[in-house]
Tab-separated table of C-alpha atoms in Angstrom:
chain	number	residue	atom	x	y	z
A	1	MET	CA	0.000	0.000	0.000
A	2	TYR	CA	2.785	2.439	0.906
A	3	LEU	CA	5.825	0.879	-0.795
A	4	VAL	CA	6.179	0.783	-4.596
A	5	LYS	CA	9.011	-1.403	-5.859
A	6	GLY	CA	11.248	-0.026	-8.591
A	7	ASN	CA	11.798	-1.552	-12.036
A	8	ASP	CA	14.090	-1.199	-15.055
A	9	ASN	CA	11.394	-0.394	-17.622
A	10	VAL	CA	12.372	1.902	-20.475
A	11	GLY	CA	10.184	4.882	-21.369
A	12	TYR	CA	7.734	6.547	-19.022
A	13	VAL	CA	6.764	4.673	-15.853
A	14	ASP	CA	3.837	5.921	-13.771
A	15	LEU	CA	5.575	4.941	-10.533
A	16	VAL	CA	3.019	6.595	-8.232
A	17	PRO	CA	-0.120	7.294	-10.291
A	18	ALA	CA	-2.687	9.949	-9.470
A	19	GLU	CA	-5.011	7.208	-8.254
A	20	ASN	CA	-3.121	5.038	-5.784
A	21	ASP	CA	-3.739	2.584	-2.946
A	22	ALA	CA	-2.402	4.920	-0.262
A	23	GLY	CA	-5.027	7.554	-1.057
A	24	LEU	CA	-2.702	10.377	-2.088
A	25	LYS	CA	-4.839	13.073	-3.710
A	26	TRP	CA	-2.443	15.919	-4.453
A	27	ILE	CA	0.786	14.409	-5.784
A	28	SER	CA	2.062	11.742	-8.169
A	29	LEU	CA	5.436	10.618	-9.489
A	30	GLY	CA	6.617	9.415	-12.886
A	31	LEU	CA	10.023	8.073	-13.844
A	32	LEU	CA	11.400	8.590	-17.328
A	33	ARG	CA	14.167	6.303	-18.600
A	34	LEU	CA	15.397	6.906	-22.182
A	35	GLN	CA	18.067	5.345	-24.361
A	36	ALA	CA	20.484	7.545	-26.350
A	37	GLY	CA	18.656	9.678	-28.930
A	38	ASP	CA	15.169	8.874	-27.602
A	39	VAL	CA	12.553	11.590	-27.099
A	40	TYR	CA	9.567	11.572	-24.747
A	41	ARG	CA	6.654	13.958	-25.289
A	42	GLY	CA	4.159	14.549	-22.529
A	43	LYS	CA	1.315	16.850	-21.547
A	44	LEU	CA	0.175	17.768	-18.073
A	45	GLU	CA	-3.555	17.796	-17.358
A	46	GLY	CA	-4.521	19.646	-14.191
A	47	ARG	CA	-1.019	19.250	-12.730
A	48	GLU	CA	2.230	21.167	-12.556
A	49	ALA	CA	5.517	19.283	-12.625
A	50	VAL	CA	9.175	19.529	-11.703
A	51	LEU	CA	11.454	17.413	-13.908
A	52	VAL	CA	14.503	16.406	-11.835
A	53	LEU	CA	17.541	15.055	-13.689
A	54	LEU	CA	18.783	11.909	-11.924
A	55	ARG	CA	21.468	10.788	-14.381
A	56	GLY	CA	22.461	11.321	-17.996
A	57	MET	CA	22.341	14.255	-20.387
A	58	CYS	CA	19.103	15.861	-21.544
A	59	GLU	CA	17.403	18.757	-23.233
A	60	VAL	CA	13.904	19.875	-22.242
A	61	GLN	CA	11.356	21.853	-24.207
A	62	ALA	CA	8.416	23.337	-22.315
A	63	ALA	CA	5.845	25.897	-23.459
A	64	GLY	CA	7.977	26.804	-26.467
A	65	GLN	CA	11.128	27.333	-24.412
A	66	ALA	CA	14.307	25.252	-24.650
A	67	PHE	CA	16.349	24.259	-21.616
A	68	GLY	CA	19.714	22.517	-21.555
A	69	PRO	CA	21.626	20.514	-22.385
A	70	TYR	CA	22.070	19.480	-18.748
A	71	THR	CA	24.277	16.717	-17.371
A	72	ARG	CA	24.353	14.772	-14.110
A	73	HIS	CA	26.538	11.715	-13.628
A	74	ASN	CA	24.367	10.499	-10.741
A	75	VAL	CA	22.548	11.912	-7.732
A	76	PHE	CA	25.539	11.402	-5.421
A	77	SER	CA	28.077	13.269	-7.571
A	78	GLU	CA	26.421	16.615	-8.389
A	79	ARG	CA	23.631	18.831	-7.176
A	80	ALA	CA	20.352	18.573	-9.036
A	81	THR	CA	19.203	20.280	-12.205
A	82	ALA	CA	15.445	20.622	-12.690
A	83	VAL	CA	12.880	22.198	-15.011
A	84	TYR	CA	9.429	23.394	-13.953
A	85	VAL	CA	6.583	22.609	-16.370
A	86	LEU	CA	3.369	24.569	-16.054
A	87	ILE	CA	-0.152	23.210	-15.622
A	88	GLY	CA	-1.630	21.994	-18.902
A	89	GLY	CA	1.720	22.357	-20.640
A	90	ASP	CA	3.268	20.260	-23.382
A	91	TYR	CA	6.858	19.224	-22.794
A	92	ALA	CA	9.514	17.087	-24.423
A	93	VAL	CA	12.594	15.430	-22.953
A	94	THR	CA	15.430	14.320	-25.242
A	95	ASN	CA	18.354	12.102	-24.313
A	96	VAL	CA	21.278	13.924	-25.931
A	97	GLY	CA	23.938	11.837	-24.204
A	98	GLU	CA	25.471	8.454	-24.952
A	99	GLY	CA	24.199	6.610	-21.883
A	100	VAL	CA	20.817	6.018	-20.266
A	101	LEU	CA	18.873	9.090	-19.169
A	102	GLU	CA	16.765	9.051	-15.994
A	103	VAL	CA	14.431	11.895	-15.043
A	104	ALA	CA	11.938	12.020	-12.167
A	105	ILE	CA	8.687	13.754	-13.088
A	106	CYS	CA	7.287	15.146	-9.831
A	107	GLN	CA	3.660	16.271	-10.184
A	108	ALA	CA	1.116	18.125	-8.062
A	109	VAL	CA	-2.496	19.177	-8.612
A	110	ALA	CA	-2.567	22.853	-9.603
A	111	ASP	CA	-4.970	25.581	-10.707
A	112	GLU	CA	-2.514	28.435	-11.233
A	113	THR	CA	-0.462	28.947	-14.394
A	114	HIS	CA	3.211	29.876	-14.019
A	115	GLU	CA	6.004	30.191	-16.549
A	116	PRO	CA	8.499	27.342	-16.961
A	117	PHE	CA	11.945	27.850	-15.457
A	118	ALA	CA	15.128	25.907	-14.773
A	119	VAL	CA	16.842	25.258	-11.450
A	120	LEU	CA	20.586	24.852	-11.951
A	121	PRO	CA	22.993	23.218	-9.473
A	122	GLU	CA	24.122	26.619	-8.174
A	123	ASP	CA	20.475	27.482	-7.425
A	124	VAL	CA	19.990	24.470	-5.137
A	125	GLU	CA	20.052	25.438	-1.449
A	126	THR	CA	22.008	22.984	0.688
A	127	LYS	CA	22.192	22.501	4.441
A	128	SER	CA	23.362	19.987	7.010
A	129	VAL	CA	20.552	18.953	9.351
A	130	GLY	CA	20.709	17.118	12.683
A	131	GLU	CA	23.643	15.800	14.698
A	132	ALA	CA	25.485	12.575	15.470
A	133	ASN	CA	23.893	9.581	13.696
A	134	PHE	CA	20.879	11.615	12.569
A	135	ARG	CA	22.919	14.166	10.622
A	136	ARG	CA	22.065	14.337	6.897
A	137	ASP	CA	22.375	16.735	3.964
A	138	VAL	CA	19.240	18.361	2.578
A	139	HIS	CA	19.056	20.008	-0.869
A	140	ASP	CA	16.116	22.326	-1.573
A	141	ILE	CA	15.327	22.326	-5.310
A	142	VAL	CA	11.867	23.927	-5.549
A	143	VAL	CA	11.134	25.198	-2.061
A	144	LYS	CA	11.330	28.759	-0.674
A	145	ARG	CA	13.056	30.327	-3.683
A	146	ALA	CA	10.214	29.098	-5.885
A	147	GLU	CA	7.502	30.868	-3.896
A	148	GLY	CA	5.281	32.746	-6.360
A	149	LYS	CA	6.762	30.802	-9.288
A	150	VAL	CA	4.751	27.589	-8.721
A	151	HIS	CA	1.356	26.755	-7.254
A	152	ARG	CA	1.608	23.867	-4.758
A	153	ILE	CA	4.624	21.722	-5.549
A	154	ILE	CA	7.660	21.373	-3.248
A	155	VAL	CA	10.678	19.253	-4.258
A	156	GLY	CA	14.049	18.464	-2.711
A	157	GLU	CA	16.629	15.764	-2.022
A	158	THR	CA	18.039	14.229	1.173
A	159	PHE	CA	21.327	12.322	1.533
A	160	ASN	CA	21.796	9.989	4.520
A	161	PRO	CA	25.357	8.912	5.335
A	162	PRO	CA	25.668	5.161	6.022
A	163	GLY	CA	23.809	4.157	9.169
A	164	ASN	CA	22.283	7.607	9.718
A	165	TRP	CA	18.665	8.577	10.264
A	166	SER	CA	16.644	11.354	8.624
A	167	SER	CA	13.121	12.710	8.934
A	168	TYR	CA	14.305	12.555	12.520
A	169	PRO	CA	13.226	13.220	15.186
A	170	PRO	CA	10.161	11.621	13.605
A	171	HIS	CA	7.818	14.268	12.251
A	172	LYS	CA	4.499	14.474	10.473
A	173	HIS	CA	2.610	17.053	8.417
A	174	ASP	CA	-0.963	15.814	8.014
A	175	GLU	CA	-2.927	18.364	10.083
A	176	TYR	CA	-3.338	22.061	9.447
A	177	ILE	CA	-2.312	23.882	12.634
A	178	PRO	CA	-1.203	27.412	11.663
A	179	GLY	CA	2.377	28.046	12.712
A	180	VAL	CA	2.719	24.521	14.146
A	181	GLU	CA	2.069	21.974	11.394
A	182	ALA	CA	1.430	22.012	7.658
A	183	CYS	CA	-0.994	19.712	5.835
A	184	MET	CA	1.094	17.992	3.163
A	185	GLU	CA	1.214	14.633	1.417
A	186	GLU	CA	4.670	13.320	0.502
A	187	ILE	CA	6.426	10.793	-1.738
A	188	TYR	CA	9.985	9.503	-1.306
A	189	TYR	CA	11.997	8.061	-4.210
A	190	TYR	CA	15.190	6.254	-3.163
A	191	GLN	CA	18.607	5.510	-4.589
A	192	CYS	CA	21.521	3.744	-2.879
A	193	ASP	CA	25.286	3.933	-3.178
A	194	PRO	CA	26.334	1.186	-3.815
A	195	GLN	CA	23.109	0.252	-5.595
A	196	ASN	CA	22.653	-3.088	-3.820
A	197	GLY	CA	22.116	-1.281	-0.523
A	198	PHE	CA	18.914	-0.591	1.344
A	199	GLY	CA	17.294	1.486	4.042
A	200	MET	CA	14.534	1.065	6.596
A	201	GLN	CA	11.445	3.251	6.271
A	202	SER	CA	8.883	3.470	9.077
A	203	ILE	CA	5.446	5.030	9.116
A	204	TYR	CA	3.277	5.299	12.217
A	205	THR	CA	0.616	7.393	13.914
A	206	GLY	CA	0.492	8.516	17.521
A	207	ASP	CA	-2.616	6.450	18.256
A	208	GLY	CA	-0.998	3.247	16.954
A	209	ALA	CA	-3.554	2.754	14.180
A	210	MET	CA	-0.647	2.719	11.706
A	211	ASP	CA	2.732	1.240	12.654
A	212	GLU	CA	4.775	-0.406	9.869
A	213	THR	CA	8.399	-0.610	8.729
A	214	PHE	CA	9.618	-1.457	5.210
A	215	ARG	CA	12.973	-2.335	3.658
A	216	VAL	CA	13.488	0.120	0.793
A	217	GLN	CA	15.918	-0.370	-2.086
A	218	HIS	CA	17.376	1.487	-5.061
A	219	GLY	CA	14.542	2.697	-7.320
A	220	ASP	CA	11.696	2.182	-4.836
A	221	ALA	CA	9.141	4.824	-3.917
A	222	PHE	CA	7.243	5.318	-0.659
A	223	LEU	CA	3.870	7.021	-0.223
A	224	ILE	CA	3.207	9.110	2.888
A	225	PRO	CA	-0.434	10.209	3.196
A	226	ARG	CA	-0.121	10.820	6.963
A	227	GLY	CA	1.835	9.868	10.041
A	228	TYR	CA	5.411	10.057	11.296
A	229	HIS	CA	7.930	8.694	8.787
A	230	PRO	CA	11.585	8.336	9.928
A	231	VAL	CA	14.077	6.617	7.613
A	232	CYS	CA	17.485	5.031	8.213
A	233	ALA	CA	20.312	4.042	5.830
A	234	ALA	CA	21.831	0.579	6.219
A	235	GLY	CA	25.401	0.452	7.474
A	236	GLY	CA	27.926	0.893	4.656
A	237	TYR	CA	25.399	2.358	2.199
A	238	GLN	CA	24.596	5.978	1.441
A	239	LEU	CA	20.848	6.485	1.029
A	240	TYR	CA	19.334	9.198	-1.164
A	241	TYR	CA	15.712	10.124	-1.504
A	242	LEU	CA	13.954	12.657	-3.657
A	243	TRP	CA	10.999	14.154	-1.809
A	244	LEU	CA	7.869	15.600	-3.340
A	245	MET	CA	5.220	17.405	-1.296
A	246	ALA	CA	1.941	19.263	-1.821
A	247	GLY	CA	-1.270	19.883	0.048
A	248	PRO	CA	-4.659	21.563	-0.186
A	249	ILE	CA	-4.204	24.627	2.031
A	250	ASP	CA	-0.920	26.461	1.606
A	251	ARG	CA	2.598	25.907	0.345
A	252	THR	CA	4.407	25.785	3.678
A	253	MET	CA	6.882	23.287	5.128
A	254	ILE	CA	6.168	23.000	8.864
A	255	PRO	CA	6.973	19.498	10.132
A	256	HIS	CA	5.642	18.625	13.594
A	257	ASP	CA	7.883	16.406	15.727
A	258	ASP	CA	6.604	13.385	17.621
A	259	PRO	CA	6.439	14.770	21.201
A	260	ASN	CA	7.932	11.526	22.528
A	261	HIS	CA	11.189	12.282	20.719
A	262	THR	CA	11.593	16.067	20.770
A	263	TRP	CA	14.232	15.735	23.502
A	264	VAL	CA	16.625	14.416	20.849
A	265	ARG	CA	16.598	17.798	19.125
A	266	GLU	CA	17.109	19.692	22.397
A	267	ARG	CA	20.192	17.779	23.585
A	268	SER	CA	23.745	18.596	22.478
A	269	TRP	CA	25.480	15.569	20.900
A	270	SER	CA	28.945	17.083	20.498
């Protein structure tokens, strides 16, 4: 219900469709995998999208504008490059490199029309979050700097060192409490270095109605309609996940920590 296993299919894969078993209403995720010289043409209906380059070399055309060529060896070697595609817009992605191209197509329900734009590696905001074995690196791709340039969509990347936790202390964002908690659905899309690695992804609610843990691997996706959702990288393996968020009320990131674990944030670990 929450975990979607990855695959090696070529072309466009609707990894997390608009209608899904977890009940996500506002977001969906596609994965585009193209061989050298291949072109994919798509059109968004009622959704805006952020195209995140995962690996390879591509050119993007959106609303009559050309972007690229852009290159990324893999998610662990360079910061992201992304292109925003407006609601109802036609777009085309071309593999202009010699190897396989992979692009994540992050989508959110939208009603507002905004112009397409590119986010280059130097535009990505980076920060180190947490301490000790819950320190991780967070890259904001379409977050605060995109305010007023998109409708609902929020996109970024997190990098867990081997054995480290993220989304930690455990937090949630499924209730609208102004200034305390946002109301946002979320999708994670994972990659591992080396690729045969894995992580552990939990999801639970304070009342115990939901309490599950999954082993996640390279290419998997995880759907988060509600609840706390901490994640841990296996020892020896770096864990990456692309995160996509949107909700019905406002475009604000306000995670709310599990009160049982807020003490972790308040203590000094140095």
